[in-house]
Structures are given as C-alpha cells and as structure tokens.
Amino acid sequence: MSGLGRTSKSLAARLANDETVFAAWSGIPDALTLEALAATGFDSVLLDMQHGGHSEESVLRCLAPVIARGKPGIVRIPVGRFDMASRALDYGAQAVVAPMINSADDARQFAAAMKYPPLGERSWGVSIAAARDGQTDNAKRLREANGEALAFAMIETRRAFDVLDAILDTPGIDAVFIGPSDFSIGWTNGKAVDPRLEDMAEAVEEVVKKARAAGKYVGLYLVDMADAGRMRELGVQFFGFAPEAQLMSIGAASLLAKAKASIG
Ligand code: 3PY
Ligand code: MG
C-alpha cells in the first residue's frame, strides 16, 4: 500500500500501473450521499466545487466517507482557487482537478499549491489527512506526497489548446483533464455547446496524444459512456461522469419501468 488511502492502492499507483479509473461525479454536498456513492462500483469519487454544490465545508465533511471506503477522493476546485487545492489535499484528497488552466502561469500557480518544496510552495499541515488515511509517518508522507498528490490541469479552451505544450512542460502538472462542454464553446467561438462536437474530435485526440507523449495522465469528462473504449485506446485512463442527479433519474426510470412492466 502506498502512503495515501487506508485500504486500497492510491490513485497515483493505479494510473502508474496503467489501470482505468472511473470516478463518480458528486455535486450534492452531503456526507451520507457520498457514503452511498463510495459504496457503488465506482473506483473513486470526485467532489465538484466548480459547478456542483460542494463548498470548502462540504469537501471537509464529504471526503471522509470516501476515504473510509478505501477509495481515492478527488476535488475539482473553483476557477483560480489554488488555495483550495492545498486545502483539499490537507483534507485527504488524492488529486485536484483545476478548471480553466489557460496559461503556463495558471499551471505554475496550480502546481505551486499542489507540491511541497522544492517543486512547489505547499504548506505542511496534515493532521486531518493523517486521521483519515492512517499514515502517521511524516517523513514518509513528505517523501511520497509530491508523487501521490496528482495535479490535473483542465484543458477546455482554445487558449489552453494553443499553449498546451507550455502547460505540459510545467513541473508539477501530472495530468490533464479534458472538459468537452467548455471546449466546444471555445471551439465554436461561443456558437454551440456540444461536448461530442465532431469538429473538435481531432483537437481532443491531439490533446490526449500530446499529453501521453509528455508522460502525463489524461482524464476526460465522459458524456456518452460508449465513448470510453475509444478514448481508453487513445490513452485516456481517468473518466469522470454520473452526477448524482443523473444516477437517480436513470435508476428511477429503470426501476419504475420494471415495476410497471410487471403490472402490465
Ligand atoms: C466541461 O465539459 O467543460 C467540464 O468542465 C466537464 O465537467
Ligand atoms: Mg468545464
């Protein structure tokens, strides 16, 4: 077992091992909901502060049941809230997804919050994470932290696409995460939001290939589950999808249909 996570392999170890990781996407800031999500077959759970209902306080509370299940907790911070990236790690998150990383400077600021010196400027304060993941050997934690805490820079604008090489070259950026909805808005210059836009498919492939060639992991927000196989073949290992509301409506429709069908 690596330093982070009580009972299971860390996210960093899984990705290094070329495993595929499916993350449930949480927008409901409630610890019981997270407990239920963590009990599903998903490998990990992502708490969304950018567009979901999660706040600093709910991230503090809701990471606990995910970690207790032995699953990696991941946090998407709001745009530019790099202070929150450090806090999410302090609360026990194993990775942070930062939206709208549109320049090398954005990437540098993000990496600085995620990594301890000399790579970055993260400040030490691990009492909450240690209580949750059971790792009490601080020397080991410090030794492993920069490798274990993964920084996912979101690539979701034309600006980011144009400076992709510089973002990928930034020390401390471990991975990119593609946001296809925003990417489509950028690609069409604001004319459409279509996360499966045919016109941008080549650009998305280029992001994946360049990131993999640079030795970075790639994550993607999955809109159509049937795309997972093709994207995995390209090199995407980390898939985020299925916000609670979607799981509820699909689950409700399926259960109701069965009950109604049995009545005839
Ligand atoms: C996007 O598609 O823009 C995202 O940020 C996915 O969450
Ligand atoms: Mg987005």
mmCIF file of C-alpha atoms and ligand atoms in Angstrom, residues 76 154 156 182, ligand 2:
data_model
loop_
_atom_site.group_PDB
_atom_site.id
_atom_site.type_symbol
_atom_site.label_atom_id
_atom_site.label_comp_id
_atom_site.label_asym_id
_atom_site.label_seq_id
_atom_site.Cartn_x
_atom_site.Cartn_y
_atom_site.Cartn_z
ATOM 1 C CA ARG A 76 -12.495 19.928 -8.567
ATOM 2 C CA MET A 154 -8.211 21.173 -17.166
ATOM 3 C CA GLU A 156 -11.108 23.200 -22.021
ATOM 4 C CA ASP A 182 -16.383 24.238 -22.416
HETATM 5 MG MG MG B 2 -15.778 22.960 -17.969
#
